[in-house]
Amino acid sequence: MTANGPPEKIDLLIYGPRKPTIDNGFDEGFVLHHCEQHADLDRLAPAVAGKIRGMAVTGLVPCGSAVQARFPELEIISTFGVGYDHVDTGYARDHDIVVTNTPDVLTEEVADVALGLLIATLRDFVRADRHVREGSWATRNFPLSAGSLRDRTVGMVGMGRIGQAIARRLAASRVPVVYHSRRAAAGVSHRHYPNLIEMAKEVDTLIVITPGGASTEKLINADVLAALGPRGVVVNLARGSVVDEPALIHALRSGVILAAGLDVFAHEPHVPEELRALPNVVLLPHIGSASVVTRNAMDQLVVDNVTAWFAGKPPLTPVPETLVEGR
Ligand code: 8YV
């Protein structure tokens, strides 16, 4: 409350692509400022930057220490998406900035897409669709697919909430599942491999659903792909950074592995021409969570985290690195 007047409004920066669902989610207690891209931050007047207390990050825009340091009054970064490798949580923690993300509301959606992408890759759905559209079916049957889900063992790389939701779907499809992660996941009965190469040797399919960032950079490298072998299939819904993309392209081209289904890329939205030219890949434009219903739920959670914080309540979904009790 100001000395003699109405309550002071809270200045928020909406950083990333414009989203009406997020803008409209904030009531008149907030003043919204927008920067759609990193370069737009330079256009913010210093007087405005000095007042920003909250940031709603609406996409995978970089939010490192230099970005956060522009806003000395920043208290909360509420980012869209479950992954937050674009946010420097170490800097945030050291400067008492709470970071929130949008877990849970996208879990089942992304798991659905993982299974769909795996089957589309194994059973050649994209080329089969083209076969029908081109009118080729009347003259020749579509060839039998080299791949099938029936004779596979899946090694999950990552067994968090989405990994477990994927594993449930695979179990329902009677596909054996094992997993690699740094530590065994609590309450998960699938076999845990602390060593990724050891797991890759034992399975023929990897589904990558581990957080991005420095600790998982190029985890899926040439050695892992070689261990997976010529029946190998890689499905990646995590971050492009987790896969050594040139090594993957080489492995797909030379028969080191069979095929890949990719929803994420190292330099998305740019996808290398070598990858786009390969027949044994299914390429999606990072749509794991991209349905109207799920994206609306994620937008709402971005808003709800900020609103809770400035109402003096604990944020709903803080990331573990910056866990706080409230203001
Ligand atoms: C979003 C994601 O597509 O949740 C994530 O980590 O990668 C996706 O759901 C991403 O946040 C893009 O804005």
Coordinates of C-alpha atoms and ligand atoms in Angstrom, one line a residue:
M1 CA 0.0 0.0 0.0
T2 CA 1.3 3.5 -0.8
A3 CA 1.2 6.1 2.0
N4 CA -2.1 7.7 1.0
G5 CA -3.4 5.9 -2.0
P6 CA -4.3 2.7 -3.7
P7 CA -2.1 -0.3 -3.5
E8 CA 1.1 -0.1 -5.6
K9 CA 1.0 -2.0 -8.8
I10 CA 3.5 -4.7 -9.5
D11 CA 5.6 -4.4 -12.6
L12 CA 6.0 -7.7 -14.5
L13 CA 8.1 -8.5 -17.5
I14 CA 6.5 -10.9 -20.0
Y15 CA 9.6 -12.3 -21.6
G16 CA 9.2 -14.4 -24.7
P17 CA 6.5 -14.9 -27.4
R18 CA 3.3 -12.9 -26.8
K19 CA 0.5 -15.1 -25.4
P20 CA -2.9 -13.6 -24.8
T21 CA -3.8 -16.4 -22.3
I22 CA -0.9 -15.2 -20.1
D23 CA -1.4 -11.4 -20.6
N24 CA -5.1 -11.8 -19.8
G25 CA -4.4 -14.0 -16.7
F26 CA -3.0 -11.0 -14.7
D27 CA -5.5 -8.6 -13.0
E28 CA -5.2 -4.9 -12.7
G29 CA -2.8 -5.2 -9.8
F30 CA 0.0 -5.8 -12.3
V31 CA 1.6 -3.6 -15.0
L32 CA 2.8 -5.7 -17.9
H33 CA 5.9 -5.0 -19.9
H34 CA 6.8 -7.1 -22.9
C35 CA 10.1 -8.3 -24.5
E36 CA 9.5 -11.0 -27.1
Q37 CA 13.2 -11.8 -27.6
H38 CA 16.5 -11.4 -25.9
A39 CA 17.5 -8.5 -28.1
D40 CA 14.3 -6.6 -27.0
L41 CA 15.6 -6.4 -23.4
D42 CA 18.0 -3.6 -24.5
R43 CA 15.0 -1.5 -25.4
L44 CA 13.6 -1.5 -21.9
A45 CA 14.1 1.9 -20.2
P46 CA 16.4 1.6 -17.1
A47 CA 13.7 3.1 -15.0
V48 CA 11.3 0.3 -16.0
A49 CA 13.9 -2.4 -15.6
G50 CA 14.5 -1.1 -12.1
K51 CA 10.9 -1.6 -11.2
I52 CA 10.4 -5.2 -12.5
R53 CA 9.6 -7.6 -9.6
G54 CA 8.4 -10.6 -11.5
M55 CA 9.1 -12.2 -14.8
A56 CA 6.8 -14.6 -16.8
V57 CA 8.9 -16.4 -19.3
T58 CA 6.7 -17.7 -22.1
G59 CA 9.2 -19.7 -24.2
L60 CA 12.7 -21.0 -24.2
V61 CA 14.3 -17.5 -24.2
P62 CA 17.7 -17.3 -22.5
C63 CA 17.4 -16.3 -18.9
G64 CA 21.0 -16.5 -17.6
S65 CA 22.7 -14.4 -15.0
A66 CA 23.2 -11.4 -17.3
V67 CA 19.5 -11.3 -18.0
Q68 CA 18.5 -11.6 -14.4
A69 CA 21.1 -9.0 -13.3
R70 CA 19.2 -6.4 -15.3
F71 CA 16.4 -6.5 -12.8
P72 CA 17.7 -5.7 -9.3
E73 CA 14.2 -5.9 -7.8
L74 CA 13.4 -9.3 -9.4
E75 CA 11.7 -11.7 -6.9
I76 CA 10.3 -14.5 -9.1
I77 CA 10.8 -16.0 -12.6
S78 CA 7.8 -18.1 -13.6
T79 CA 8.8 -20.0 -16.7
F80 CA 6.6 -21.9 -19.1
G81 CA 7.5 -25.6 -19.6
V82 CA 8.8 -28.3 -17.3
G83 CA 12.4 -27.9 -18.6
Y84 CA 14.2 -24.8 -17.2
D85 CA 17.7 -25.3 -18.6
H86 CA 17.3 -21.8 -20.1
V87 CA 17.2 -20.3 -16.6
D88 CA 20.3 -19.9 -14.4
T89 CA 18.9 -21.3 -11.2
G90 CA 22.3 -20.9 -9.4
Y91 CA 22.2 -17.1 -10.0
A92 CA 18.6 -17.0 -9.0
R93 CA 19.1 -18.9 -5.8
D94 CA 22.1 -16.7 -4.8
H95 CA 20.0 -13.6 -5.4
D96 CA 16.9 -14.8 -3.6
I97 CA 14.9 -15.1 -6.8
V98 CA 12.4 -18.0 -6.8
V99 CA 12.1 -19.9 -10.1
T100 CA 8.9 -21.8 -11.0
N101 CA 8.1 -24.1 -13.9
T102 CA 5.0 -26.0 -15.2
P103 CA 5.4 -29.7 -14.3
D104 CA 2.5 -32.2 -14.0
V105 CA 0.0 -30.4 -16.3
L106 CA 1.9 -31.7 -19.4
T107 CA 3.1 -35.1 -18.2
E108 CA 0.5 -37.3 -19.9
E109 CA 0.4 -35.2 -23.1
V110 CA 4.2 -35.5 -23.6
A111 CA 4.0 -39.2 -22.8
D112 CA 1.3 -39.7 -25.4
V113 CA 3.5 -38.0 -28.0
A114 CA 6.5 -40.1 -27.0
L115 CA 4.6 -43.3 -27.7
G116 CA 3.1 -41.9 -30.9
L117 CA 6.5 -40.8 -32.2
L118 CA 8.0 -44.1 -31.3
I119 CA 5.4 -46.0 -33.2
A120 CA 5.4 -43.6 -36.1
T121 CA 9.1 -44.1 -36.4
L122 CA 9.1 -47.9 -36.2
R123 CA 6.1 -48.4 -38.5
D124 CA 6.9 -45.7 -41.0
F125 CA 3.6 -43.7 -40.6
V126 CA 4.9 -40.6 -42.4
R127 CA 5.9 -42.4 -45.6
A128 CA 2.8 -44.6 -45.5
D129 CA 0.6 -41.4 -45.4
R130 CA 2.5 -40.1 -48.4
H131 CA 2.0 -43.4 -50.2
V132 CA -1.8 -43.0 -49.9
R133 CA -1.8 -39.3 -50.8
E134 CA 0.3 -39.9 -53.9
G135 CA -2.2 -42.5 -55.1
S136 CA 0.5 -45.2 -55.0
W137 CA -1.6 -47.7 -53.0
A138 CA -3.7 -48.7 -56.1
T139 CA -0.6 -49.9 -57.9
R140 CA 1.5 -51.3 -55.1
N141 CA 1.2 -52.2 -51.4
F142 CA 3.2 -50.2 -48.9
P143 CA 6.3 -52.3 -47.9
L144 CA 6.4 -54.0 -44.6
S145 CA 8.1 -51.9 -42.0
A146 CA 11.6 -52.9 -40.9
G147 CA 10.8 -51.9 -37.3
S148 CA 8.1 -53.0 -34.9
L149 CA 7.3 -52.3 -31.3
R150 CA 6.6 -56.1 -30.8
D151 CA 10.2 -57.3 -30.4
R152 CA 11.8 -54.4 -28.6
T153 CA 13.2 -53.5 -25.2
V154 CA 13.1 -49.8 -24.3
G155 CA 15.8 -48.1 -22.3
M156 CA 14.5 -44.9 -20.9
V157 CA 17.1 -42.1 -20.5
G158 CA 15.5 -40.3 -17.6
M159 CA 12.8 -41.6 -15.3
G160 CA 11.2 -38.5 -13.9
R161 CA 7.4 -37.8 -14.0
I162 CA 7.2 -37.9 -17.8
G163 CA 9.6 -40.9 -18.1
Q164 CA 7.3 -42.8 -15.7
A165 CA 4.2 -41.9 -17.7
I166 CA 5.9 -43.2 -20.8
A167 CA 7.0 -46.4 -19.0
R168 CA 3.3 -47.0 -18.0
R169 CA 2.2 -46.8 -21.6
L170 CA 5.0 -49.2 -22.7
A171 CA 4.0 -51.6 -19.9
A172 CA 0.4 -51.5 -21.1
S173 CA 1.8 -52.3 -24.6
R174 CA 3.7 -55.2 -23.1
V175 CA 7.1 -53.7 -24.0
P176 CA 9.9 -54.4 -21.5
V177 CA 11.4 -51.2 -20.0
V178 CA 14.6 -50.5 -18.2
Y179 CA 16.1 -47.1 -17.5
H180 CA 19.3 -45.0 -17.0
S181 CA 19.5 -42.1 -14.7
R182 CA 22.2 -40.8 -12.3
R183 CA 20.3 -42.1 -9.3
A184 CA 17.6 -44.9 -9.1
A185 CA 14.1 -43.3 -9.1
A186 CA 12.1 -43.8 -5.9
G187 CA 9.2 -46.3 -6.3
V188 CA 10.2 -47.4 -9.8
S189 CA 10.5 -51.2 -10.2
H190 CA 12.1 -51.2 -13.7
R191 CA 15.7 -52.2 -13.7
H192 CA 18.1 -49.2 -13.2
Y193 CA 21.4 -48.9 -15.1
P194 CA 23.8 -46.4 -13.6
N195 CA 25.9 -46.8 -16.7
L196 CA 24.3 -45.6 -20.0
I197 CA 26.6 -47.6 -22.3
E198 CA 25.8 -50.8 -20.4
M199 CA 22.1 -50.2 -20.8
A200 CA 22.5 -49.3 -24.5
K201 CA 24.2 -52.7 -25.1
E202 CA 21.2 -54.5 -23.6
V203 CA 18.3 -52.7 -25.3
D204 CA 17.5 -51.7 -28.9
T205 CA 15.5 -48.5 -28.2
L206 CA 16.3 -45.3 -26.3
I207 CA 13.6 -42.8 -25.3
V208 CA 15.4 -39.7 -24.1
I209 CA 13.4 -37.7 -21.5
T210 CA 16.0 -36.3 -19.2
P211 CA 16.5 -32.6 -18.3
G212 CA 18.7 -30.5 -20.6
G213 CA 21.7 -28.4 -19.4
A214 CA 25.4 -28.9 -18.9
S215 CA 25.1 -32.2 -17.0
T216 CA 23.4 -34.0 -19.9
E217 CA 25.0 -32.3 -22.8
K218 CA 25.7 -34.8 -25.7
L219 CA 24.9 -37.7 -23.4
I220 CA 23.8 -39.7 -26.4
N221 CA 27.1 -39.7 -28.2
A222 CA 28.8 -42.0 -30.9
D223 CA 29.7 -44.6 -28.3
V224 CA 26.1 -44.9 -27.0
L225 CA 24.8 -45.2 -30.6
A226 CA 27.4 -47.9 -31.4
A227 CA 26.4 -49.8 -28.3
L228 CA 22.7 -49.6 -29.3
G229 CA 23.5 -51.2 -32.6
P230 CA 22.0 -51.7 -36.0
R231 CA 18.4 -52.4 -34.8
G232 CA 18.7 -49.2 -32.7
V233 CA 16.0 -46.5 -32.5
V234 CA 16.4 -43.2 -30.7
V235 CA 13.4 -41.1 -29.7
N236 CA 14.2 -37.7 -28.2
L237 CA 11.6 -35.5 -26.5
A238 CA 14.0 -33.9 -24.0
R239 CA 16.3 -31.2 -25.4
G240 CA 18.4 -31.2 -28.6
S241 CA 21.5 -30.6 -26.4
V242 CA 21.2 -34.1 -24.9
V243 CA 22.1 -35.8 -28.3
D244 CA 25.3 -35.3 -30.2
E245 CA 23.5 -34.3 -33.4
P246 CA 26.4 -34.8 -35.9
A247 CA 27.1 -38.3 -34.3
L248 CA 23.4 -39.1 -34.7
I249 CA 23.3 -38.1 -38.3
H250 CA 26.4 -40.2 -39.0
A251 CA 24.9 -43.2 -37.2
L252 CA 21.6 -42.9 -39.1
R253 CA 23.3 -42.5 -42.4
S254 CA 25.8 -45.3 -42.1
G255 CA 23.5 -48.0 -40.5
V256 CA 25.0 -47.8 -37.0
I257 CA 21.4 -47.5 -35.9
L258 CA 18.1 -48.1 -37.7
A259 CA 16.0 -44.9 -37.2
A260 CA 15.2 -41.9 -35.0
G261 CA 12.2 -39.9 -33.9
L262 CA 13.0 -36.4 -32.9
D263 CA 10.9 -33.7 -31.4
V264 CA 13.8 -31.5 -30.3
F265 CA 17.0 -30.3 -32.0
A266 CA 20.3 -28.8 -31.0
H267 CA 19.7 -25.4 -32.8
E268 CA 15.9 -25.5 -33.2
P269 CA 14.0 -24.2 -35.0
H270 CA 16.9 -24.8 -37.4
V271 CA 17.1 -28.5 -38.3
P272 CA 20.2 -29.5 -40.3
E273 CA 19.7 -30.3 -44.0
E274 CA 21.5 -33.6 -43.5
L275 CA 18.9 -34.6 -41.0
R276 CA 16.0 -33.4 -43.1
A277 CA 17.3 -35.4 -46.1
L278 CA 17.4 -38.8 -44.2
P279 CA 14.6 -41.3 -44.9
N280 CA 14.9 -43.0 -41.5
V281 CA 13.9 -40.1 -39.3
V282 CA 10.6 -38.7 -38.2
L283 CA 10.9 -35.0 -37.4
L284 CA 8.5 -33.0 -35.2
P285 CA 8.7 -29.3 -34.5
H286 CA 8.9 -29.5 -30.7
I287 CA 5.3 -30.3 -30.2
G288 CA 5.4 -32.7 -27.2
S289 CA 3.1 -30.5 -25.1
A290 CA 1.6 -28.5 -27.9
S291 CA -2.1 -29.1 -27.7
V292 CA -4.5 -26.3 -26.9
V293 CA -5.7 -27.9 -23.7
T294 CA -2.2 -28.6 -22.3
R295 CA -0.7 -25.3 -23.4
N296 CA -3.6 -23.5 -21.7
A297 CA -3.0 -25.4 -18.5
M298 CA 0.7 -24.5 -18.7
D299 CA 0.0 -20.8 -19.4
Q300 CA -2.4 -20.8 -16.4
L301 CA 0.2 -22.3 -14.1
V302 CA 2.7 -19.6 -15.2
V303 CA 0.2 -17.0 -14.1
D304 CA -0.9 -18.8 -10.9
N305 CA 2.7 -19.0 -9.7
V306 CA 3.2 -15.3 -10.0
T307 CA -0.2 -14.4 -8.6
A308 CA 0.4 -16.7 -5.5
W309 CA 3.8 -15.2 -4.9
F310 CA 2.6 -11.6 -4.9
A311 CA -0.4 -12.6 -2.8
G312 CA 2.2 -13.6 -0.1
K313 CA 1.6 -17.3 -0.6
P314 CA 4.2 -20.0 -1.5
P315 CA 4.6 -20.5 -5.3
L316 CA 2.7 -23.6 -6.5
T317 CA 5.5 -25.3 -8.4
P318 CA 9.0 -24.0 -7.5
V319 CA 12.0 -25.8 -8.9
P320 CA 14.0 -27.6 -6.3
E321 CA 17.1 -25.4 -6.7
T322 CA 15.3 -22.3 -5.5
L323 CA 12.8 -23.8 -3.0
V324 CA 11.3 -21.1 -0.8
E325 CA 8.6 -20.9 1.8
G326 CA 6.9 -17.7 0.6
R327 CA 7.5 -14.0 0.8
Ligands
8YV1 C1 7.6 -26.4 -24.4 C2 9.1 -28.1 -23.2 O1 7.5 -26.7 -25.8 O2 8.1 -28.2 -21.1 C3 9.1 -28.2 -21.7 O3 10.2 -28.3 -21.2 O4 10.0 -28.3 -23.9 C4 7.8 -27.8 -23.9 O5 6.7 -28.2 -23.2 C5 8.8 -25.5 -24.3 O6 8.8 -25.0 -23.1 C6 8.7 -24.4 -25.4 O7 8.3 -23.2 -25.0

